[in-house]
Short mmCIF file of C-alpha atoms and ligand atoms in Angstrom, two decimals:
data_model
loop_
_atom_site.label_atom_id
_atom_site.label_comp_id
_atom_site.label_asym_id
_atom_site.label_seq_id
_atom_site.Cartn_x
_atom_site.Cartn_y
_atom_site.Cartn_z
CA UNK A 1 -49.45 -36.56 29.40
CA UNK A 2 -47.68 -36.29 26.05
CA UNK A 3 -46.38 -33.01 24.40
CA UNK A 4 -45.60 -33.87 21.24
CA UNK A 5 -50.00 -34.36 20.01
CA UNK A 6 -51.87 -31.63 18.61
CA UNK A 7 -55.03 -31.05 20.14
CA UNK A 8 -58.49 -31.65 17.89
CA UNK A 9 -60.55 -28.86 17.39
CA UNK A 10 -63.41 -30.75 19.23
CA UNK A 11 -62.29 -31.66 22.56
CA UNK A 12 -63.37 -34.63 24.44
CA UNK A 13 -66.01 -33.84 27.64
CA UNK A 14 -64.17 -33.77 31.11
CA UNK A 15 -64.75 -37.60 31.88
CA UNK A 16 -63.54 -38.71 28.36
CA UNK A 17 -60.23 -39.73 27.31
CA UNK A 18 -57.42 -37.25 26.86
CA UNK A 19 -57.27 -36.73 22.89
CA UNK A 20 -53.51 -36.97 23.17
CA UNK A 21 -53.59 -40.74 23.93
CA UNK A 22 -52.28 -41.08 27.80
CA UNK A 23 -55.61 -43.16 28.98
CA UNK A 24 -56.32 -40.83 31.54
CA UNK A 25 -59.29 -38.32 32.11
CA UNK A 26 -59.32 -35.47 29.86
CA UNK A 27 -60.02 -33.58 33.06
CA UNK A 28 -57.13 -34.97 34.18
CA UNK A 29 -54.71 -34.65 31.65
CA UNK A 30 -54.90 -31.71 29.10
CA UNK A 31 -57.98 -29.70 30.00
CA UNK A 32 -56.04 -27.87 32.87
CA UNK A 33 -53.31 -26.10 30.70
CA UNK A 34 -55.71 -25.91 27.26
CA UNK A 35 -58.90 -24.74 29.22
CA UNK A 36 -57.16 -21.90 31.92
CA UNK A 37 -58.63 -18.45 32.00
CA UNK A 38 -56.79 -15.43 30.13
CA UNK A 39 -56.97 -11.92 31.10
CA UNK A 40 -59.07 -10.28 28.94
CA UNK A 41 -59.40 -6.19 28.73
CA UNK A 42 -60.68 -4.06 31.81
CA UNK A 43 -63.45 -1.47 30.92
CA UNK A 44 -62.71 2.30 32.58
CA UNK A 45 -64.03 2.77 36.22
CA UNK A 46 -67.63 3.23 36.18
CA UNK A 47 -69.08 6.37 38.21
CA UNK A 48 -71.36 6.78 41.14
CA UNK A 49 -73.81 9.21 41.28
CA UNK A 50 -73.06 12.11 44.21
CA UNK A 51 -76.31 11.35 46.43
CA UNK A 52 -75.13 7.74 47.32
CA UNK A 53 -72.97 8.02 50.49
CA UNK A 54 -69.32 6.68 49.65
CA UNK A 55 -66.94 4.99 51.75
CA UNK A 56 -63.57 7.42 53.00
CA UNK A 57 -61.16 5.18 49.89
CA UNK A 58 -63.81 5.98 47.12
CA UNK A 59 -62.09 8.90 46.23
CA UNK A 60 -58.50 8.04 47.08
CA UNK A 61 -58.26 4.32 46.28
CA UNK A 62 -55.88 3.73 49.92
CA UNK A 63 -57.75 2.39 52.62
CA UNK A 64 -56.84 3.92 56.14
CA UNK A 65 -57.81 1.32 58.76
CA UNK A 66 -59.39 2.97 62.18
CA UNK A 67 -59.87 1.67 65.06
CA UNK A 68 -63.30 -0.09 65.42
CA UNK A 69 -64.84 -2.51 67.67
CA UNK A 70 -65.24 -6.24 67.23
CA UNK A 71 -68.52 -5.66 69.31
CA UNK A 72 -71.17 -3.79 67.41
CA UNK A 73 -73.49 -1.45 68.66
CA UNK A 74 -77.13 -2.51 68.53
CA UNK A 75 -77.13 0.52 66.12
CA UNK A 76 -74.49 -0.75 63.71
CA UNK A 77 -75.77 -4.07 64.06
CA UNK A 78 -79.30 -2.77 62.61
CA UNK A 79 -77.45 -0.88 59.81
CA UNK A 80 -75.69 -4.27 59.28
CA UNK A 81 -78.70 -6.20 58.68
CA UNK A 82 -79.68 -3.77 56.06
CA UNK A 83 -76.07 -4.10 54.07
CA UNK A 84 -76.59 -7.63 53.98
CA UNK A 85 -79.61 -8.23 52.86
CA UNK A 86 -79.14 -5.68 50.00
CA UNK A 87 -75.58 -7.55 49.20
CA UNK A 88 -77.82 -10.45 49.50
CA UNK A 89 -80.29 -9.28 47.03
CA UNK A 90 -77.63 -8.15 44.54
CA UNK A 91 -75.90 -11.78 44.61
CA UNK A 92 -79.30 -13.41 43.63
CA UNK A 93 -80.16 -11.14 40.90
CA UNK A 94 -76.71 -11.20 39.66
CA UNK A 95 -76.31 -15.14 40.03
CA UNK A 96 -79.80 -14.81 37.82
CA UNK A 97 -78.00 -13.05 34.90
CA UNK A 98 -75.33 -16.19 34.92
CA UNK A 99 -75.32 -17.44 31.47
CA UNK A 100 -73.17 -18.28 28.64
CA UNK A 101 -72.11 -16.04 25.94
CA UNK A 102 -71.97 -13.07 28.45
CA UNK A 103 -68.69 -11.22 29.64
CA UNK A 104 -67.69 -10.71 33.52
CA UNK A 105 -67.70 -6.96 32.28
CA UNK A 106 -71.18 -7.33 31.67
CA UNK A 107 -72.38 -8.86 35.09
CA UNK A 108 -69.90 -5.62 36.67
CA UNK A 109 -72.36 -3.15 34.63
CA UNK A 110 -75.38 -5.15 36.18
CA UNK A 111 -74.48 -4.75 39.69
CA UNK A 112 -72.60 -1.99 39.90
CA UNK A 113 -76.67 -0.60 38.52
CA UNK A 114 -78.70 -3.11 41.14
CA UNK A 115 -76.04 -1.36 44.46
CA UNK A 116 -76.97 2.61 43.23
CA UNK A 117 -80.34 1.00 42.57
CA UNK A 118 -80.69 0.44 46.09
CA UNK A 119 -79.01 3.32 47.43
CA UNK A 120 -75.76 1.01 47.72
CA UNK A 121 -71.85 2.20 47.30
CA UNK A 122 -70.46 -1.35 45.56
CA UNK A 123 -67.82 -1.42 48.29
CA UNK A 124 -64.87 -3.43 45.99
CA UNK A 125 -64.88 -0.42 43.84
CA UNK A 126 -61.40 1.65 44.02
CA UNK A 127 -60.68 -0.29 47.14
CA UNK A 128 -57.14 -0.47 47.26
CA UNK A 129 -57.24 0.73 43.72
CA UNK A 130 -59.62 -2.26 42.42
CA UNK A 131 -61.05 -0.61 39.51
CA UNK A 132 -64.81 -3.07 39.15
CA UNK A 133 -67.94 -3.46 41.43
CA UNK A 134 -67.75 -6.69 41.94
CA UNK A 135 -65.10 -9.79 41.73
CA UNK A 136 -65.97 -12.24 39.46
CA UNK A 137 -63.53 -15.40 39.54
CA UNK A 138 -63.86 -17.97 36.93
CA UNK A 139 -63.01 -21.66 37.15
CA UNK A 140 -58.95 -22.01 38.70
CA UNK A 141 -59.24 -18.52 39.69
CA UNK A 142 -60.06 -18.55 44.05
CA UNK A 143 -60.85 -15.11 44.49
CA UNK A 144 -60.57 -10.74 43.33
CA UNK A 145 -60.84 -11.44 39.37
CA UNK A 146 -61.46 -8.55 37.74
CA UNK A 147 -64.65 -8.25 34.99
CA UNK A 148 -63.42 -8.09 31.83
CA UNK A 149 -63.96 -8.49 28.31
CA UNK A 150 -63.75 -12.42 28.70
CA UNK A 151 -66.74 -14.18 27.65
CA UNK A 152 -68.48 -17.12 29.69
CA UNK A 153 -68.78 -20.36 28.61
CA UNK A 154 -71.05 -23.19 28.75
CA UNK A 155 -69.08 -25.47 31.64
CA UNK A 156 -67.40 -22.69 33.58
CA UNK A 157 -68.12 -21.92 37.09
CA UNK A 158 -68.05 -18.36 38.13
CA UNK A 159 -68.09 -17.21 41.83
CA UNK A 160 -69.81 -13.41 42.02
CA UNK A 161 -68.35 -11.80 45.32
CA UNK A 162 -70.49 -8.90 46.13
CA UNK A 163 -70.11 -6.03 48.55
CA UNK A 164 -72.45 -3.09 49.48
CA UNK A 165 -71.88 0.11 51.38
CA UNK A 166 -75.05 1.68 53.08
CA UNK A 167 -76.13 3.18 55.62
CA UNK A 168 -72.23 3.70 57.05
CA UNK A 169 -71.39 0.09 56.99
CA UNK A 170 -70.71 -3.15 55.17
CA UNK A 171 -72.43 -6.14 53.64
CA UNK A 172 -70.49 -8.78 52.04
CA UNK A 173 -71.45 -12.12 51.11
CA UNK A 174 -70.56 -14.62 47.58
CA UNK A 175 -71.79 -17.63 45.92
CA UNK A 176 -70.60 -19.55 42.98
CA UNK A 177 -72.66 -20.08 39.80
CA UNK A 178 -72.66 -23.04 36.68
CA UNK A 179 -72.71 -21.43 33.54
CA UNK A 180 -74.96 -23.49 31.82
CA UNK A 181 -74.37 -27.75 32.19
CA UNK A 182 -71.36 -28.59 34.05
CA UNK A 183 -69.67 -31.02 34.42
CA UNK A 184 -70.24 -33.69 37.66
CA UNK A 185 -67.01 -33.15 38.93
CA UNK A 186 -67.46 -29.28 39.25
CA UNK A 187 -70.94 -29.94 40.79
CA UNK A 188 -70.02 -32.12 43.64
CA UNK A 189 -67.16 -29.12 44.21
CA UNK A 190 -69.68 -26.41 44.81
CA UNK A 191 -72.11 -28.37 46.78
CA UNK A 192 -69.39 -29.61 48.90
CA UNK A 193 -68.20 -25.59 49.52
CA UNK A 194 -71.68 -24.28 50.05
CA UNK A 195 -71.94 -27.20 52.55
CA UNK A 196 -68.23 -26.62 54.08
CA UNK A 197 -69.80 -22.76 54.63
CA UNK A 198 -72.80 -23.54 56.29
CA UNK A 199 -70.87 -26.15 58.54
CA UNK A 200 -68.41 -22.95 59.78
CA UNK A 201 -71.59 -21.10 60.25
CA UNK A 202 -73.08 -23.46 62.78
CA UNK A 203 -69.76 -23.81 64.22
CA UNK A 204 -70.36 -20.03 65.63
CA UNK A 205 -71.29 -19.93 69.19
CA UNK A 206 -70.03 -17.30 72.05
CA UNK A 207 -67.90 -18.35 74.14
CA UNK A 208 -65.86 -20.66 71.75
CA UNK A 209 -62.54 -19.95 69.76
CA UNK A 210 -63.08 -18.78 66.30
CA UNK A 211 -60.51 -21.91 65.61
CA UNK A 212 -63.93 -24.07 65.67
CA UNK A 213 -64.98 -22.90 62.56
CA UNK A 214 -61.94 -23.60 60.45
CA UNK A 215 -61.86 -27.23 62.02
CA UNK A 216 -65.53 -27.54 60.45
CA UNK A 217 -64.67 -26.24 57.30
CA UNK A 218 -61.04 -28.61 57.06
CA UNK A 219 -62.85 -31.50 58.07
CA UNK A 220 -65.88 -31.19 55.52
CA UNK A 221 -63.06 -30.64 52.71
CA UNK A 222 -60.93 -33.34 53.68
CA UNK A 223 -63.34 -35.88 53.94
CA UNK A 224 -63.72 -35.90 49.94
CA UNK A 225 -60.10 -34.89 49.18
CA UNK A 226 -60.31 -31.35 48.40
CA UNK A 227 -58.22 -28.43 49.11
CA UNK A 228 -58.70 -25.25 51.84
CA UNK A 229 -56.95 -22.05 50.61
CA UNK A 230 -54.60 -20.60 53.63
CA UNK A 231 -53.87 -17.04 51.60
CA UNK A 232 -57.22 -15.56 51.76
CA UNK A 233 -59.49 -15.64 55.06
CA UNK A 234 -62.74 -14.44 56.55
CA UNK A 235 -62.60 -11.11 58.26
CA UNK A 236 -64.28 -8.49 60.89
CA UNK A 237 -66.66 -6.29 58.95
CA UNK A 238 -68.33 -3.45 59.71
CA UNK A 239 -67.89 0.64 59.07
CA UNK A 240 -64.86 -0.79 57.46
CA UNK A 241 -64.66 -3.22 54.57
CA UNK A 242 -61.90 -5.42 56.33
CA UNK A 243 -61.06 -5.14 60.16
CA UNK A 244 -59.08 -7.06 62.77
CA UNK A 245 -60.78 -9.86 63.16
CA UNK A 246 -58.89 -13.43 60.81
CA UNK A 247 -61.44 -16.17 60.68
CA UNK A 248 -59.61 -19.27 59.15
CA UNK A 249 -60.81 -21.89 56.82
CA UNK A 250 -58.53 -24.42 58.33
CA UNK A 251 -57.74 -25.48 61.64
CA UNK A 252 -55.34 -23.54 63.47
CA UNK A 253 -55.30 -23.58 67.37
CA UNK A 254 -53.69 -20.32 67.00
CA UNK A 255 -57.14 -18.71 65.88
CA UNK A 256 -57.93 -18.80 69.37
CA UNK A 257 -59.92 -15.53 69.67
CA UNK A 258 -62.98 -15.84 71.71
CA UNK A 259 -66.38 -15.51 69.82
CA UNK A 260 -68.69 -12.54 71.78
CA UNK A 261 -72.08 -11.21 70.78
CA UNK A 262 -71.89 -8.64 69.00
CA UNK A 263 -69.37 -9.57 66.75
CA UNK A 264 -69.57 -9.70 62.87
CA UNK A 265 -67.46 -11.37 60.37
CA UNK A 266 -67.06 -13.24 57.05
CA UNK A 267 -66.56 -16.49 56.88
CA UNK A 268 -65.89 -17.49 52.85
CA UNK A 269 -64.11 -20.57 52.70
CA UNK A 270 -62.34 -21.34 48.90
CA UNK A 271 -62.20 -25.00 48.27
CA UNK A 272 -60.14 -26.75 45.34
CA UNK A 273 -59.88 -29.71 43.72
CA UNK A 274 -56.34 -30.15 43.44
CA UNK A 275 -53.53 -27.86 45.35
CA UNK A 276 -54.65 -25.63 48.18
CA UNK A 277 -51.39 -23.22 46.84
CA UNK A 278 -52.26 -20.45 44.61
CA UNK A 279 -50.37 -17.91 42.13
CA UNK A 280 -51.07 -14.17 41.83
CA UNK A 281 -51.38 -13.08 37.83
CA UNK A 282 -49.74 -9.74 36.60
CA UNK A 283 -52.58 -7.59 37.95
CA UNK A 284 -52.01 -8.29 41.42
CA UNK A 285 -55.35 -9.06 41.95
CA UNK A 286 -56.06 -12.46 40.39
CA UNK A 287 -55.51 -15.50 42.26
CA UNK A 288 -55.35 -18.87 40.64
CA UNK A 289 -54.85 -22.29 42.15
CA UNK A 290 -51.42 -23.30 41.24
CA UNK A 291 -52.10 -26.04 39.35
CA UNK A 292 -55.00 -24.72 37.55
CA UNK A 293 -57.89 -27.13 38.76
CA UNK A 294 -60.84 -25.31 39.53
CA UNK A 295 -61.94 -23.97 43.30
CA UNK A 296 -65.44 -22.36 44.51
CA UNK A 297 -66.43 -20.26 47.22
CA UNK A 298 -69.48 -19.25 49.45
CA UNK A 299 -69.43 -16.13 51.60
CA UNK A 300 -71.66 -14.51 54.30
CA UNK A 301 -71.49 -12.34 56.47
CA UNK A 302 -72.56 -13.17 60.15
CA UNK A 303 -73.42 -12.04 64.13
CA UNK A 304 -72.59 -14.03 66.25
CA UNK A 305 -76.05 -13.57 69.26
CA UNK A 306 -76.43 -14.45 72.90
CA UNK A 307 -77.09 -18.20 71.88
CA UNK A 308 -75.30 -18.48 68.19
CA UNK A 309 -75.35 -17.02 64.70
CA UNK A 310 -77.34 -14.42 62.65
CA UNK A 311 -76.49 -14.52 58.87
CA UNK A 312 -76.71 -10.86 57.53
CA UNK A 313 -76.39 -11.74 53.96
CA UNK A 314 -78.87 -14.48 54.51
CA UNK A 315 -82.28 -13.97 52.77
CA UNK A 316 -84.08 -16.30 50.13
CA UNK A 317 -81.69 -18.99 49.10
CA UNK A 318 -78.93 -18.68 51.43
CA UNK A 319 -80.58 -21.35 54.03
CA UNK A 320 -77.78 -23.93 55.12
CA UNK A 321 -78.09 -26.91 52.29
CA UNK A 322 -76.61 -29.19 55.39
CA UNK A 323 -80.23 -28.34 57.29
CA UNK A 324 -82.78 -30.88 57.29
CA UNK A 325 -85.69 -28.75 55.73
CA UNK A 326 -83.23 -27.48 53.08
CA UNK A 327 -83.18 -28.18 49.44
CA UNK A 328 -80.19 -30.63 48.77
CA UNK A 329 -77.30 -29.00 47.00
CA UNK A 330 -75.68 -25.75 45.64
CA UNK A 331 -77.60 -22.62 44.46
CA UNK A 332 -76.23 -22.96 41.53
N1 MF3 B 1 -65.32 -9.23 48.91
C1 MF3 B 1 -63.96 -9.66 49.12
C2 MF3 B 1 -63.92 -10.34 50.46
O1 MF3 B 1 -64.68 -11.24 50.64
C3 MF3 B 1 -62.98 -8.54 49.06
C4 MF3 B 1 -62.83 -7.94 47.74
S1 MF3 B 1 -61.69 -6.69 47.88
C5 MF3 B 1 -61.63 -6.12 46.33
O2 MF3 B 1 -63.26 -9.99 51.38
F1 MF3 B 1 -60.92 -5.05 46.38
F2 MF3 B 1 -61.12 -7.04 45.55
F3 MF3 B 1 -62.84 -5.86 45.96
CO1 CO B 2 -65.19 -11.05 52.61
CO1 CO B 3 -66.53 -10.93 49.65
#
């Protein structure tokens, strides 16, 4: 690209010439330094009323990890199902609300109202000091933006990562949302990572390494060029937001931990179109893919059973777009 052209007021569409004269896709040229995602300005921490149950950081903002089992109860494991398909619920309705001309802030207001609507703690809030209900990562950024005062846009993509505390335990699942027409190239990337998901899921099976569902996920993603984020990996879940259990999006022989029933975990695998590597912005939260090309992400939370996979967070629209009876592409 060339540095010395000033950019036109109207910019071309992603497929389109550069404006600055360099023959190549605007997409590929300009649009990732003009078009990247600012910080905008973080709202005060919204309340919780007292009669919805809070998890032990609510009040403190430092998570103290405990020891808990990989193996669920069948107890837990009912309380589980619950948690997800209110997290569930909450993604849909939120997703719903997508549009442009709204702010992240705004879709934080929404469900931070739908969790306490439903009796739910929204689990991201003060966890680890994150001050918002819900992380809401826009175009280059992979994962934990904060809602803010930045307004959508027709063309973005925005992946809603939503978390709910009830009954003692956690239900966390994501999805990522067009806002408005996007462009083909953004499309194809979120179909391809709700498909990469499902393809981990179905990868689940007692008795095999959790290593099998990273070597799904690579091999989906590699097949049309795109990137698998290392930093940020699927995890146990339970009483506690985060436990012991690492579930990679890659293959790594290393993540050679036996799958049992009883056993719940994420699996939320962040796919790019350029670099894999990210950068961390000021707030220590925000992570954006190096070279500022966009990345999506799908998230559920699962059981693995005597003979494969429960999804928790599963519920109207999460069935696997890969499965024959399935409508063909991304929720969004
Ligand atoms: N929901 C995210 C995950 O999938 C975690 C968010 S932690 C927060 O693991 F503090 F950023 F909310
Ligand atoms: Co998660
Ligand atoms: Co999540």
């Amino acid at each position: 690209m060339t540095g010395t052209a000033t950019p036109p007021a109207a910019r071309p569409s992603a497929n389109e010439p550069c404006w600055c004269g360099s023959g190549r896709k605007y997409k590929r040229c300009h649009r990732p330094l003009e078009g990247r995602v600012l910080p905008g300005t973080v709202s005060p921490m919204r309340s919780v009323p007292d009669h919805i149950a809070k998890p032990p950081y609510a009040a403190t903002g430092t998570v103290a990890r405990m020891p808990e089992s990989a193996v669920k109860t069948p107890d837990v494991i009912a309380r589980m199902r619950i948690a997800g398909a209110t997290a569930a619920e909450v993604l849909r309705l939120a997703g719903e609300f997508v549009r442009p001309g709204i702010t992240t802030d705004a879709i934080d207001e929404y469900v931070h109202a739908l969790c306490i609507e439903r009796g739910a703690y929204p689990s991201p809030l003060n966890y680890s000091g994150y001050p918002k209900s819900v992380c809401t990562s826009v175009n280059e950024v992979i994962c934990h933006g904060i809602p803010d005062s930045r307004v959508l846009e027709e063309g973005d993509i925005v992946n809603l990562d939503v978390t709910c505390y009830v009954g003692g335990v956690h239900g966390d699942t994501n999805a990522t949302f067009a806002v408005g027409e996007i462009d083909d190239e953004s499309r194809h990337l979120i179909a391809v990572t709700e498909e990469c998901t499902w393809l981990g899921i179905e990868a689940v099976q007692p008795g095999k390494p959790l290593s099998e569902i990273g070597r799904a996920i690579e091999a989906r993603a590699k097949r049309d060029h795109l990137g698998v984020v290392r930093a940020f990996i699927g995890h146990g879940i339970g009483e506690q937001f985060h436990t012991d259990i690492q579930v990679l999006h890659y293959y790594d022989p290393r993540n050679s931990t036996v799958m049992r029933p009883g056993m719940t975990f994420t699996i939320e695998p962040m796919i790019t179109l350029g670099t894999w590597q990210h950068r961390m912005w000021d707030d220590d939260w925000t992570a954006v893919t190096a070279d500022g090309r966009r990345t999506a992400q799908f998230e559920h939370t699962v059981l693995v059973t005597d003979d494969g996979v429960e999804v928790l967070t599963g519920g109207p629209g999460a069935a696997s777009p890969c499965a024959p009876w399935a409508r063909g592409g991304a929720t969004a």
